[in-house]
Structure formats: C-alpha cells, structure tokens
XYZ file of C-alpha atoms in Angstrom:
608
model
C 99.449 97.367 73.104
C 101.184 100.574 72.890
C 103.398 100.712 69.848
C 106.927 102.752 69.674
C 106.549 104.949 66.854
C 108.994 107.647 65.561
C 108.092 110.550 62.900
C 109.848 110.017 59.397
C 112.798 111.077 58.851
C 113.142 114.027 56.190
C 116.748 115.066 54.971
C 118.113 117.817 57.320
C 115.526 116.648 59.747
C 115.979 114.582 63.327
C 114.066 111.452 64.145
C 111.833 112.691 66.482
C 112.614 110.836 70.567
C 110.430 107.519 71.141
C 107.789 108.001 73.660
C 108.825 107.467 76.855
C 106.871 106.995 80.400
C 107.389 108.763 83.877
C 110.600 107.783 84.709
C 113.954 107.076 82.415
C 114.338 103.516 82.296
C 113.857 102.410 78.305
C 110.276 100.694 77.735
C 111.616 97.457 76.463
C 113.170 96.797 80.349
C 110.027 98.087 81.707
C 108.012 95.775 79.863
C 110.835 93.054 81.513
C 110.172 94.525 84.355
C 106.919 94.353 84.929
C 106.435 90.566 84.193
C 109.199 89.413 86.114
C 107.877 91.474 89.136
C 104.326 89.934 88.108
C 105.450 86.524 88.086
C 107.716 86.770 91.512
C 104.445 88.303 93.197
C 102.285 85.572 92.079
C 105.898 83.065 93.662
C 105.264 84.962 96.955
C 101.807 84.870 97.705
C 102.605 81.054 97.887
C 105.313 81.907 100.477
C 105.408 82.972 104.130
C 104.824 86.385 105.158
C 105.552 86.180 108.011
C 106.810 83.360 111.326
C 103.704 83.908 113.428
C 100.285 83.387 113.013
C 99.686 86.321 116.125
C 98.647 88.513 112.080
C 95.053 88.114 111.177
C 94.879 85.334 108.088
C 97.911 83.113 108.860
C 100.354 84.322 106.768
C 102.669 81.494 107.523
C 101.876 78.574 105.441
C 104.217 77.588 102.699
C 102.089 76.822 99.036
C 98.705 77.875 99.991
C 97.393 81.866 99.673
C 95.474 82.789 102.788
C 93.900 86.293 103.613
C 95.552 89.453 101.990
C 98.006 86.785 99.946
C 94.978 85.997 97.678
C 94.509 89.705 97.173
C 98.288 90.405 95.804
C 97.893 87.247 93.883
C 94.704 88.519 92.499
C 96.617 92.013 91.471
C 100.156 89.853 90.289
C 97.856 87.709 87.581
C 96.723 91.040 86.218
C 99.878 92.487 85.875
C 101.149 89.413 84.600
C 98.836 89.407 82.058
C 98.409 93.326 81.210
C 102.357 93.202 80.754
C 102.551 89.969 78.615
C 99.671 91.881 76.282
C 101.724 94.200 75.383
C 104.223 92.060 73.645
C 101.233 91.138 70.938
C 100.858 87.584 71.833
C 98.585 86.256 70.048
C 95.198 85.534 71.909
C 96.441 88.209 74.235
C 95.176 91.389 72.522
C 91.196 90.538 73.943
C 92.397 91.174 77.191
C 93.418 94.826 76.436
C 91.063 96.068 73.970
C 92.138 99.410 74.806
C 95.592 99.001 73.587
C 97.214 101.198 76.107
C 99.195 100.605 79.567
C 97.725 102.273 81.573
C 95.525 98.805 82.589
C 98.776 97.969 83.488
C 99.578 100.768 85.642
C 96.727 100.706 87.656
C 96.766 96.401 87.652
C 100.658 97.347 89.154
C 99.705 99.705 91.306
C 96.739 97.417 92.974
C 99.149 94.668 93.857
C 101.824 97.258 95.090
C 99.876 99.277 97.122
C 97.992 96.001 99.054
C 101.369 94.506 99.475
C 103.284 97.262 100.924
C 100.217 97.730 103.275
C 100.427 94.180 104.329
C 103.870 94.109 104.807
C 103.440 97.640 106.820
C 100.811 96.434 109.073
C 102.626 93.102 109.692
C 105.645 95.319 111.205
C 103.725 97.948 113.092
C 101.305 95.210 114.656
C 104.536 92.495 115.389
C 107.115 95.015 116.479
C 109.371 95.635 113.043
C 110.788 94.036 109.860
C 112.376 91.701 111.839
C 108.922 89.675 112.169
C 108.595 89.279 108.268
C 109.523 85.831 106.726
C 111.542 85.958 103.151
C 108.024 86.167 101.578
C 107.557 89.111 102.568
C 110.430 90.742 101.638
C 110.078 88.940 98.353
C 106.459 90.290 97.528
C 107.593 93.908 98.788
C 110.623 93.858 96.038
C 108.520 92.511 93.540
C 105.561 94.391 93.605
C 107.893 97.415 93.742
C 109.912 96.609 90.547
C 106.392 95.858 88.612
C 105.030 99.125 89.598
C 108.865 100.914 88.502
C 108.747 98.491 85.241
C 105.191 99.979 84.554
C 106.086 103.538 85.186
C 108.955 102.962 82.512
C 106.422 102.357 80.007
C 105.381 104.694 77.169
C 101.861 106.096 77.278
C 99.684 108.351 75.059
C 100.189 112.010 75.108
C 96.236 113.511 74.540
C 96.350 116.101 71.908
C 95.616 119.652 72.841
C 92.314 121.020 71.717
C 92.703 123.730 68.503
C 93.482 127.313 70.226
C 90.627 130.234 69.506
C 92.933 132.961 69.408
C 89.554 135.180 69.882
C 88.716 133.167 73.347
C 90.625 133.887 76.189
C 90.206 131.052 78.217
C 93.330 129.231 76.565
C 95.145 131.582 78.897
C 93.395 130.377 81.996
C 93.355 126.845 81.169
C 97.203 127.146 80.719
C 97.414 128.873 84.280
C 94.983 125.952 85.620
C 97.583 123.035 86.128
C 101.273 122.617 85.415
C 102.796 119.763 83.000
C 103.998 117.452 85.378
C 100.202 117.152 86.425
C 99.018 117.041 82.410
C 102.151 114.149 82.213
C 100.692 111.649 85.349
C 97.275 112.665 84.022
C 98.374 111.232 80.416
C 100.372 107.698 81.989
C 96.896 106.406 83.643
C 94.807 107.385 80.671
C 93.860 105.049 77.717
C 92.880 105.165 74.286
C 88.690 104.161 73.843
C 88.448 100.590 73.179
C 88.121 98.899 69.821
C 84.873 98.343 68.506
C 82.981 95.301 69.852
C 81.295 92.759 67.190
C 78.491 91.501 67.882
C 78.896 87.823 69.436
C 76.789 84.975 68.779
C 73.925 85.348 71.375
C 75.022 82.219 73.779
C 78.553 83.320 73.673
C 77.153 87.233 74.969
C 74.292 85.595 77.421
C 77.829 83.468 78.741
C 79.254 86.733 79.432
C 76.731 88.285 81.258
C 76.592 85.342 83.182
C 80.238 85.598 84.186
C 79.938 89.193 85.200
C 77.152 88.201 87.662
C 79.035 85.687 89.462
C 81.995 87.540 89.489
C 80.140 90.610 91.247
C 78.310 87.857 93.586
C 82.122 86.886 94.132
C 83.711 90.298 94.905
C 80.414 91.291 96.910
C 80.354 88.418 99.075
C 84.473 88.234 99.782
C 83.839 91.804 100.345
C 80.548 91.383 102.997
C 82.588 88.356 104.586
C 85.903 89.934 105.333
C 86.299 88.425 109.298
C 88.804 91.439 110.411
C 89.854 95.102 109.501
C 93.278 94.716 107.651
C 91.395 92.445 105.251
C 88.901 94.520 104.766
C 91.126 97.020 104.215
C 92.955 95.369 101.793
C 89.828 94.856 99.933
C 89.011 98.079 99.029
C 92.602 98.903 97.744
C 92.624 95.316 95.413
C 89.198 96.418 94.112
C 89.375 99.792 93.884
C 92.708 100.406 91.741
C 91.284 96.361 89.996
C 88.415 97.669 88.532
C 90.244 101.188 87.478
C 92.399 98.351 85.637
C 89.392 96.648 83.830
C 88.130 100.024 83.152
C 91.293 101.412 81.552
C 91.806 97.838 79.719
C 88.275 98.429 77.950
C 86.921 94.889 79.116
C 84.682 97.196 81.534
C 83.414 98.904 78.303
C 82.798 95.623 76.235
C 81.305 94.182 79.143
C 78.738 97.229 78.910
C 78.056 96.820 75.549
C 77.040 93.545 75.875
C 74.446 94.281 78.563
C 72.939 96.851 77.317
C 72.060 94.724 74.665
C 70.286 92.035 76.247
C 68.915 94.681 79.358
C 66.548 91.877 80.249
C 68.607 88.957 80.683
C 70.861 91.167 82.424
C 68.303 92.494 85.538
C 67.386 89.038 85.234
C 70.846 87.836 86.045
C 71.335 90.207 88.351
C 68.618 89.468 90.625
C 69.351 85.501 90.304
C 73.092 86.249 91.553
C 71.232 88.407 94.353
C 68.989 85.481 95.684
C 71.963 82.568 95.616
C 73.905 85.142 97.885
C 71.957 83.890 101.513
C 73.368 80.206 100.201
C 76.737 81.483 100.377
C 76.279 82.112 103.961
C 76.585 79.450 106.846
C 74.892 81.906 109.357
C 72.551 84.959 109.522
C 75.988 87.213 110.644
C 76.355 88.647 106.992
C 72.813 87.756 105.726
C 72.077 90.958 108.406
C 73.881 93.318 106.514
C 72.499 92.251 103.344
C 68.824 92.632 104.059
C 69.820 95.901 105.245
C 71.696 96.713 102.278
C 68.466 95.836 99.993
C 66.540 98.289 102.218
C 69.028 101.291 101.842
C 69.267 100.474 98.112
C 65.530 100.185 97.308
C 64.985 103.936 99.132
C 67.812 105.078 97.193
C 65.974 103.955 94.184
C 62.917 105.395 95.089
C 64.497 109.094 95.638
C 66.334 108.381 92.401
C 63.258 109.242 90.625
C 62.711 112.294 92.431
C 66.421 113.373 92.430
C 67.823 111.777 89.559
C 64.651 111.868 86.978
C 62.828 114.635 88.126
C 65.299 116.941 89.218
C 63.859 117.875 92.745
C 66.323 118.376 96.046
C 64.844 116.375 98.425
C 66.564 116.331 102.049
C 63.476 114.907 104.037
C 62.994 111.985 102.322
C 63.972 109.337 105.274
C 60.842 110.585 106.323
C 58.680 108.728 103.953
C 61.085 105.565 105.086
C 59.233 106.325 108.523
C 56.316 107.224 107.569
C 55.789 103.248 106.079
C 57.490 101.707 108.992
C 55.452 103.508 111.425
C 51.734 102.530 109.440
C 53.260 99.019 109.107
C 54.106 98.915 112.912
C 50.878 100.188 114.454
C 48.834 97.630 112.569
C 51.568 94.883 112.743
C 50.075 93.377 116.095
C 52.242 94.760 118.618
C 51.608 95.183 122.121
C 53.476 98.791 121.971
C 50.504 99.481 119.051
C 47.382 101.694 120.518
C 45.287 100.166 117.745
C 45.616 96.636 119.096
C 45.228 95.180 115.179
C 47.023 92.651 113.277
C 46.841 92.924 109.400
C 48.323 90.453 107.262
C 51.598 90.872 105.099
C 50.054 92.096 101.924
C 47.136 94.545 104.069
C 50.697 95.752 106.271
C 52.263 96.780 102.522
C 49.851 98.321 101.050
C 48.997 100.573 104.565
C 52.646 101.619 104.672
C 52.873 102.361 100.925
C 49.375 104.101 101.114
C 50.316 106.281 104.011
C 53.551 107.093 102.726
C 51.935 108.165 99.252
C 49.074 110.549 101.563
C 52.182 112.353 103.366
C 53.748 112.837 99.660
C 50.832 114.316 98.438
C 50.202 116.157 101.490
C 53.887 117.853 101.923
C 53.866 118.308 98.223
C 51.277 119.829 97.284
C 52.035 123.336 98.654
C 56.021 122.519 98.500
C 56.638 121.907 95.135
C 56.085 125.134 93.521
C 58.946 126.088 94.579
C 62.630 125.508 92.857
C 66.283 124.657 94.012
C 67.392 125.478 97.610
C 64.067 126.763 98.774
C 62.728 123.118 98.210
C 65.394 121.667 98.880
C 64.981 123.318 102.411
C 61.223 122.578 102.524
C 61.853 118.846 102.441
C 64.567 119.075 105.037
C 62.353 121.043 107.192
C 59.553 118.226 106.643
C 61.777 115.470 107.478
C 62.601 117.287 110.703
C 59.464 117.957 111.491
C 58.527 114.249 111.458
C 60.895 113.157 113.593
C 60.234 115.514 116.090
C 56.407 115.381 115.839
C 56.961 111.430 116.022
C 58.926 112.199 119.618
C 56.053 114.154 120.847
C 52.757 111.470 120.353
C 53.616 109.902 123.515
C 50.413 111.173 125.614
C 52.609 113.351 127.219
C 52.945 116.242 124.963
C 50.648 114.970 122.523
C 48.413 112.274 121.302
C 49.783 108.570 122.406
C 50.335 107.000 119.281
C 53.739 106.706 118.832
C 55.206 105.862 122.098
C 57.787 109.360 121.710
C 61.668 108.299 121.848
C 60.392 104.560 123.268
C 58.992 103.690 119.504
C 56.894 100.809 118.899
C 58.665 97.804 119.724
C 57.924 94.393 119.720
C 56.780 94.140 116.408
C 55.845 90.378 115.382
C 57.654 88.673 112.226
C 55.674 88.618 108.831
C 53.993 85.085 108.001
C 53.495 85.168 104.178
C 50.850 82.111 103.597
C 52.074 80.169 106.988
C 55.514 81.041 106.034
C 57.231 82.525 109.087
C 60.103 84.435 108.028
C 61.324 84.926 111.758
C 62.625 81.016 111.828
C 64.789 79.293 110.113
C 64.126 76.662 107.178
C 66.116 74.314 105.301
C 65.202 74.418 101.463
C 67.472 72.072 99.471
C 69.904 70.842 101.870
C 70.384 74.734 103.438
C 69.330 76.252 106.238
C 67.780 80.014 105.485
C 67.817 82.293 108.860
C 65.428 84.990 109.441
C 67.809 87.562 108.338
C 67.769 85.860 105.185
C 64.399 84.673 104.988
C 63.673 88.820 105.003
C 66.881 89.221 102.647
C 64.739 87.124 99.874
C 61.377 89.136 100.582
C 63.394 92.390 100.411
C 65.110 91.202 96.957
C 61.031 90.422 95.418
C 60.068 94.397 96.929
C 63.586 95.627 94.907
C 62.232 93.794 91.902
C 59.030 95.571 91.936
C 60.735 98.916 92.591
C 62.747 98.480 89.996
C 60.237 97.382 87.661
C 58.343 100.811 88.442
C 61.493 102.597 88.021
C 61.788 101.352 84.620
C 58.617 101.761 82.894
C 58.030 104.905 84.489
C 61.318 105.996 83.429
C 60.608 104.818 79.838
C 57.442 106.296 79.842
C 55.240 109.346 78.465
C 55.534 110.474 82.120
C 59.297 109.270 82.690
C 60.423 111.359 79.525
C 58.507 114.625 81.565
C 60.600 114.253 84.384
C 63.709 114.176 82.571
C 62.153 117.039 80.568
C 61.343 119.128 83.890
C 65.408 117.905 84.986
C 66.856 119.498 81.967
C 64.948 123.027 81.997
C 61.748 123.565 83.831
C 60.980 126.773 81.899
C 61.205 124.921 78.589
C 59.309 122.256 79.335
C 56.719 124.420 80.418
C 56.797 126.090 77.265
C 56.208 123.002 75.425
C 52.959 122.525 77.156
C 54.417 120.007 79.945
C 52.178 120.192 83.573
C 55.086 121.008 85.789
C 53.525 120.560 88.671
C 51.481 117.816 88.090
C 54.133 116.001 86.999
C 56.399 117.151 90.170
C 53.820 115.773 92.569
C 53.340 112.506 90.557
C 57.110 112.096 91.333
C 56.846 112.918 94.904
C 53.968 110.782 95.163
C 55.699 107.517 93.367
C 59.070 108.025 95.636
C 56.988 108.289 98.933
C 54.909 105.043 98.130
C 58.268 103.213 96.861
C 60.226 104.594 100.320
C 57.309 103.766 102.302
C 57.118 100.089 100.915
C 60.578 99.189 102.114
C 59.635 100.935 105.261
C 57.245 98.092 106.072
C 59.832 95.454 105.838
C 62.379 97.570 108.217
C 59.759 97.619 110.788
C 59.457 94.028 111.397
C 63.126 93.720 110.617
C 64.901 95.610 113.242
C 62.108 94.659 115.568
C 61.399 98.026 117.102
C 60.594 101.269 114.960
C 62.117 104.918 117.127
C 61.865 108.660 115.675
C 66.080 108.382 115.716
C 66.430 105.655 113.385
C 65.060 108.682 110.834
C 67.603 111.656 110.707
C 69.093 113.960 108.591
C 72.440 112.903 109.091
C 74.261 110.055 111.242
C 77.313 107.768 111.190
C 74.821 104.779 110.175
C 72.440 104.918 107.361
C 70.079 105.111 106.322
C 69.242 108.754 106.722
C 68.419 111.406 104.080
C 71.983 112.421 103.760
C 73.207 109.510 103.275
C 70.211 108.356 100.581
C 71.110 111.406 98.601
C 75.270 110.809 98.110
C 74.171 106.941 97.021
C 72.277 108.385 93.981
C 74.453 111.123 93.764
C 77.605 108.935 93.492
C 75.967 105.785 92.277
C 74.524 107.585 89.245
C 71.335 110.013 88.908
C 69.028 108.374 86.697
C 70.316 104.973 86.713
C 69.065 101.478 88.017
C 72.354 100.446 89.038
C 73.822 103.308 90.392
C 71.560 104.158 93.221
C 71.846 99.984 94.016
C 75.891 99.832 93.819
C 76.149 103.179 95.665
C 74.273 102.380 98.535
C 75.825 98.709 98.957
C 79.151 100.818 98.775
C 77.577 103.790 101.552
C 76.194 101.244 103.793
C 78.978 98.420 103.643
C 82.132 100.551 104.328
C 80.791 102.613 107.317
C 80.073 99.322 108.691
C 83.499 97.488 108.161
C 85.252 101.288 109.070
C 84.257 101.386 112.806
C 87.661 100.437 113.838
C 89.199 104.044 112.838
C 86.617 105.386 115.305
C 86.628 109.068 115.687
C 88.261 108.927 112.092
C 85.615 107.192 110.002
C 84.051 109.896 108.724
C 87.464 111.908 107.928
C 88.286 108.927 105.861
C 84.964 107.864 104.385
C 84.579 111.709 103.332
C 88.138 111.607 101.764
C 87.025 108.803 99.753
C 84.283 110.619 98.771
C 85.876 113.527 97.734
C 88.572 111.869 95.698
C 85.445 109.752 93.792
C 83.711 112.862 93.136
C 86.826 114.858 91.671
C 87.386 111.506 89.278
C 84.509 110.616 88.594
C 81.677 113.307 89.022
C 79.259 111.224 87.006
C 78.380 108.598 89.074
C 79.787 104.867 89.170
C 77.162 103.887 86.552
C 76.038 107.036 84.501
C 74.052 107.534 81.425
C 75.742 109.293 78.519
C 74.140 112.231 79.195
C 76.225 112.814 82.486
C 79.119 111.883 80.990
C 78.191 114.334 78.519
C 77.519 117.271 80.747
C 80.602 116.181 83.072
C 83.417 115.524 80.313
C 82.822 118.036 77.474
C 85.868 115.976 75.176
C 83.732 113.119 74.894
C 82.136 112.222 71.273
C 78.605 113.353 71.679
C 76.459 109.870 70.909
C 74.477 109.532 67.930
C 71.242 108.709 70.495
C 70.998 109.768 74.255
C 70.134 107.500 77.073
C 66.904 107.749 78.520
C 67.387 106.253 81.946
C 70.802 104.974 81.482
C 69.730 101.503 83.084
C-alpha cells in the first residue's frame, strides 16, 4: 500500500503537495475508481457481448464467461484485489508485498487492453458498434474507468543518484530522456518486496505446488486456444498479468521459496510436465508439445556453450542433424543405404556419439579463436552441413543421404515392446503417439537437465563461467582454455544430437531444410540462440520458457501472414529493451544489466 505522506511543517515553511499519479484526479477517487471499475468488469464478463454467436467463443450467453470473457474476468479479480489492498485490509497486505500500485496499474491495464481489443474486433469483424450487446459497452466503460482510477494513484518517485561534480556524465544522462518519460517510468515501478520468513516446510512445498499447476494451467489454456482472437487475447492477459505479479512482489516470494527447495521444485516441474498429455482429448496439441520439448532440450544444450561458456555458436542446428541423421540411417528405413535396424537405446547412443565426433571434429581447429570470428566459423559449419547433406545423393556425391529427398520412412521407436507410434489407454486415458513421444522427450529433458546441472555446479562448470567472464584471466589463473572450450562443444553436440534422435522418428522423414540458419519455423540456429538469449543465459529455466514462448507464438501467429515476423520481432525488441536479462536470470545478469541493483552478498552460479 502506498501511503500519502507530507513533509513536516516548520514555521514559515509550506506543507510540501501529496504525491500525486499521472493524471489530476485526487488518489482517494482513484482508489474508488479502480474497484468500482474492477467489480463492474468482473458484472460484465457474466453479460453478453455481443447478439450473435457469428464471434469466435459465443459471447452471447447471459451468467456464464466464455472465451476472451474469462480473460477480462481473470484481469477484473486482480484489479479488484490490487485496489482493495491498498486500503490496508487486513489479510490483504500478502497479496502486495511490494506495497506499491503499480501491481495495480499493470493488473488495470491487462483487463483494459484485452477488453477494448475484444470489443474492437467484435465491431470490425460484425460490421460496427451497433453489433455489441450492453455487455459490451459495460466492460469497455469499466475497464476504462479502472485503468483512469489507477492512473490517479500516487506512485514512488526513485531518488536520483548523488551527482560527481568531477564526472561529466550527469550532463549526458540529463540530455538522455525528458521527465515526462522519468514520470511514466516511476508510475509502473515498485518498491522491492518485504522480506519473506521462512514458512513451515509443508506450507512452502504447498506453494510450489500451486505455482506448478498454475503454469500447467496458463501453458495448456495457452497451447489450446481453438482460434486467433483468443490467442491473441492470451498473450495481452498474460503478458501485462505476470508484469502485475512481478510488480506486486508475489513473483519474488514465489522465487524465494524455490530456490530453497531447488529439488522439489525440478521435481514439480517435471510432474506438471508429464500430467499435461492427460489434459488433452487428442494428439492435435500433444504435437506441439513434443515439439516444444525438442526445441527446449537443444536450447538447453547450446545454453552451456552460449550461456556457461561464453562461445557464439550460429551452426549449432547442425549437431540437431547430425543425431537425427545417425538415428535415421540405422533406424530401419527403407530410404537407409545401411539396411540396419538398431534398437532405441543403440539409436541414442549412435546419434549422441556422432553428434559428440562432429563437435570434436569442428572444434578442435575452431575454437581457438574468439568472438565474431567463431561465431562465423560455426555459422559457416552449420552451412556447410546442410549443403554437404544435399549433395550425398549419388549424384554429386556419395548416396547416403538421399540429397533434398531425406530419409523418410523412418519406423516408430518400440522401447521393451512398447510402440510409441499407437495409441494406449493407461488409467482410463488414451495416450496418442504424439504423446507417447511427448513422455519419452520429457525423460531425455530430464537427463539434459540433470547434465546441465552438475556440470554447471561443477569443478568444470565453474571454468566455463570463468572462461565467460574473462578468458585472459582465467588463463592466468592456470585454467586450460581450450580444453575446457572443446569439453563444452563436445557436451552441447552430444546433448543436441540426443534430441535429434527422437525428431527423426518423430516427424517421420529427416531433409537437409529442416536444419537452417534462419526460417519462419524453428527450430533453426537462429532461433535456438534468441531462446537462451531471452530465456536467460545460464539458466535451467530460461532456455525451457524461452523456447516454449519462440516456438508456440510463431505457431498460433500464422494468421498475420506476411506480418508475423514484423510483429514477433517487435515483441522481441520491446522484451529486450525491458528486460535485457532474460525472463529467468541469475543475479549476475541482473547485475551486469541494472547497475542500481544491491550487489548480493553471494553470486549465483547457474542461476537454476
């Protein structure tokens, strides 16, 4: 809660002005404001929208919240509740451990911004206004006067940093942005939350447990969204929601809490992971999943090259096609010159193995080089395997790879007379073969992520971050740079070629142009690098949540066609200007990122 305080009064001396917010209306009717417009959003999501059910989710039925309704209710309860914090009720105060508003700005600006887009789309799509019930109208005023109430509302002013009158960068920081921009900049920030105590241990293993079904929750409404205005909606609910949570501090408790139980935490995560294909009815979103998992496990693997060791690696889809292309020729399939069929755990280990060989083999003479001139090494590699793949056809080289025809055909995997290509009903379910693949993907993340981890924390793990930091200083202190380069390079390959196995006899048929540099689908090199990049170098979660994020909106975006990219790039841009450190960084990226922040009394090794 923000509290209205005014300087004391001295004799001969004015009270000094309450703080105000952005606009001129008095906080106390802001406050009103806010939770009246809460509550009437909340009455109109159980009101028609509109008189025709021609709008994707039926927005005409009185008392029950279909399709974008139960996203504005979603935003109205926050605001409801962010605005009846601030009044100290007691019981209340958890919710904003923060103490500020500006959860409430963002919480208002969620429901606003997804109901004015409803109500926008509802009139372009029908023909005008005229097609909107009094529903409609009623969530567009309310939603309006909740964001205006919130606006009204004081906020913290940051103080300025002491001024070095020998350092003459106070004079370009003053030239760098005007006051209006340092006054919006100061409404949406927040205090740092209060101090956490530490719960009894059931009470914090409850909460973890409620964060994982919660993200199973928003992941799977998000994965099942049946048309684009939905979808849409979506990302503006749960994009401006969790920069509510975040400014409200729960988002910070709920870290602290994790971090300390890390292993009940993976733990959870991975249990809310496998109940996901028993959400599903079919194998339509089980598909993306399984090819989520495969994105997000390569991501992980180039995370420790990238994101622990520091090396620019552009080629890496290679490695991806390096495994599927060992796993395919020995997979059983007619397209194969080799004419073998190795079991599951022989197919692994030959696309792993392979993919290790290459690592060596590229780098070895690569990585003795720094920066852009490896960087453009690797992205010469990855090329070159794609191409060289084209060319063993028996036409222009060696048939081995059938050029641009691939190997196709490929067999599904039997694990112990398991075949993971039908379906199977385990407790009352039926499990596809997207999902079958979806569960043996999950047990391959595991593993990754279990080498990720103890690498990270190790002897080795702590030389990669070392090389990261400054190669020329850890050289000095007696560190084998390019030993432990190539052991990096060799780990990523292996982990990229593992998943590589499991694409293969996923998509069925394994072509050089499923491995590019660039291309409107992932996965491909440029693609693996933003999801560490803005999922958080040197993380677990990061490189996991960023690729779910890279791979899921492309996929729901193809109706803007020939715009996709403009906007996917936008929202890029706009993440990496707020947020430069990654969705989930380690403190040392916040560090490096936002010099204000309190330096921590002990850094983050891995940031998992």
């Amino acid at each position: 809660m923000t509290t209205q305080t005014t300087a004391p009064e001295t004799p001969g001396t004015p009270a000094a002005p309450a703080p105000a917010g952005l606009i001129g209306i008095p906080p106390h009717i802001g406050r009103a404001l806010a939770v009246g417009g809460g509550v009437l959003t909340i009455i109109s999501t159980f009101m028609s929208w509109t008189w025709t059910s021609a709008f994707p989710g039926d927005l005409t039925v009185y008392g029950y919240p279909g399709g974008l309704q139960v996203l504005v209710l979603i935003g109205g309860l926050l605001t409801t509740l962010f605005a009846l914090a601030g009044y100290g009720i007691k019981g209340l105060r958890y919710v904003v451990p923060s103490g500020g508003d500006a959860a409430l700005k963002f919480a208002a600006l969620a429901a606003f911004a997804t109901a004015w887009y409803t109500v926008i789309a509802i009139s372009v799509e029908l023909g005008g206004v005229v097609n909107l019930d009094p529903g409609g109208y009623l969530v567009a005023i309310a939603t309006l006067t909740a964001f205006v109430g919130a606006l009204a509302l004081p906020f913290d002013q940051p103080e300025p940093d002491p001024i070095d009158p020998d350092d003459d960068s106070w004079e370009k920081f003053k030239n760098r942005s005007s006051h209006k921009w340092e006054t919006v900049k100061a409404a949406f920030s927040s205090r740092p939350p209060r101090p956490v105590g530490k719960l009894p241990t059931y009470v914090e293993i409850l909460v973890i447990a409620v964060v994982m079904a919660l993200g199973l929750l928003v992941f799977t409404y998000g994965i099942g969204t049946q048309y684009d205005e939905l979808f849409v909606g979506f990302l503006i609910t749960a994009g401006f929601g969790f920069a509510a949570l975040n400014k409200s501090g729960l988002v910070a408790q709920a870290t602290e809490i994790t971090s300390r139980h890390q292993t009940i935490t993976v733990w959870g995560a991975f249990i809310a992971a496998a109940l996901f294909p028993f959400t599903q009815t079919d194998d339509q979103y089980a598909t993306i999943g399984v090819y989520i998992l495969i994105f997000a496990t390569v991501a992980l693997g180039l995370n420790i090259v990238v994101g622990l060791a520091g090396l620019l690696d552009l080629g890496y889809v290679a490695f991806l096609g390096v495994g599927a292309y060992a796993a395919a020729l020995v997979s059983g399939s007619p397209s194969s010159p080799f004419g073998v069929h190795f079991p599951f755990w022989a197919a692994v280990l030959v696309g792993a193995v392979a993919s290790l060989v290459f690592g060596v083999l590229i780098g070895a003479p690569t990585l003795r080089l720094r920066g852009d001139y490896l960087a453009i090494v690797t992205l010469g590699f990855g090329e070159i395997f794609r191409i060289t793949a084209n060319n063993l056809d028996g036409t222009s080289g060696p048939s081995l790879t059938n050029g641009s025809n691939g190997i196709s055909s490929i067999p599904n995997l039997t694990i112990l007379g398991f075949d993971l290509g039908a379906p199977h009903t385990i407790a009352g379910f039926t499990i596809g073969r997207f999902a079958n693949y979806f569960l043996l993907m999950l047990l391959i993340t595991a593993v990754v992520v279990l080498v990720f981890r103890r690498s990270g924390d190790s002897r080795i793990g702590r030389a990669w971050v070392a090389i990261r930091e400054d190669e020329t200083a850890a050289l000095a202190m007696g560190i084998n740079g390019f030993r432990v380069k190539l052991i990096a390079f060799a780990v990523g390959a292996s982990l990229a070629g593992l998943a590589g196995t499991v694409q293969a006899h996923v998509t069925y048929t394994v072509t050089p142009e499923q491995y590019q540099f660039a291309g409107p689908i992932p996965p491909n090199s440029a693609f693996l690098l933003a999801a560490v990049v803005l999922g958080g170098m040197g993380t677990i979660g990061g490189p996991l949540i960023g690729a779910s994020l890279l791979y899921l909106i492309p996929n729901k975006l193809q109706f803007l066609g020939d715009y996709q990219l403009f906007a996917f790039g936008v929202a890029l841009i706009l993440l990496m200007r707020f947020r430069p450190e990654g969705l989930v960084a380690n403190r040392r990226r916040q560090l490096e990122f936002h010099e204000e922040a309190e330096a921590p009394t002990v850094l983050s090794k891995t940031g998992a």
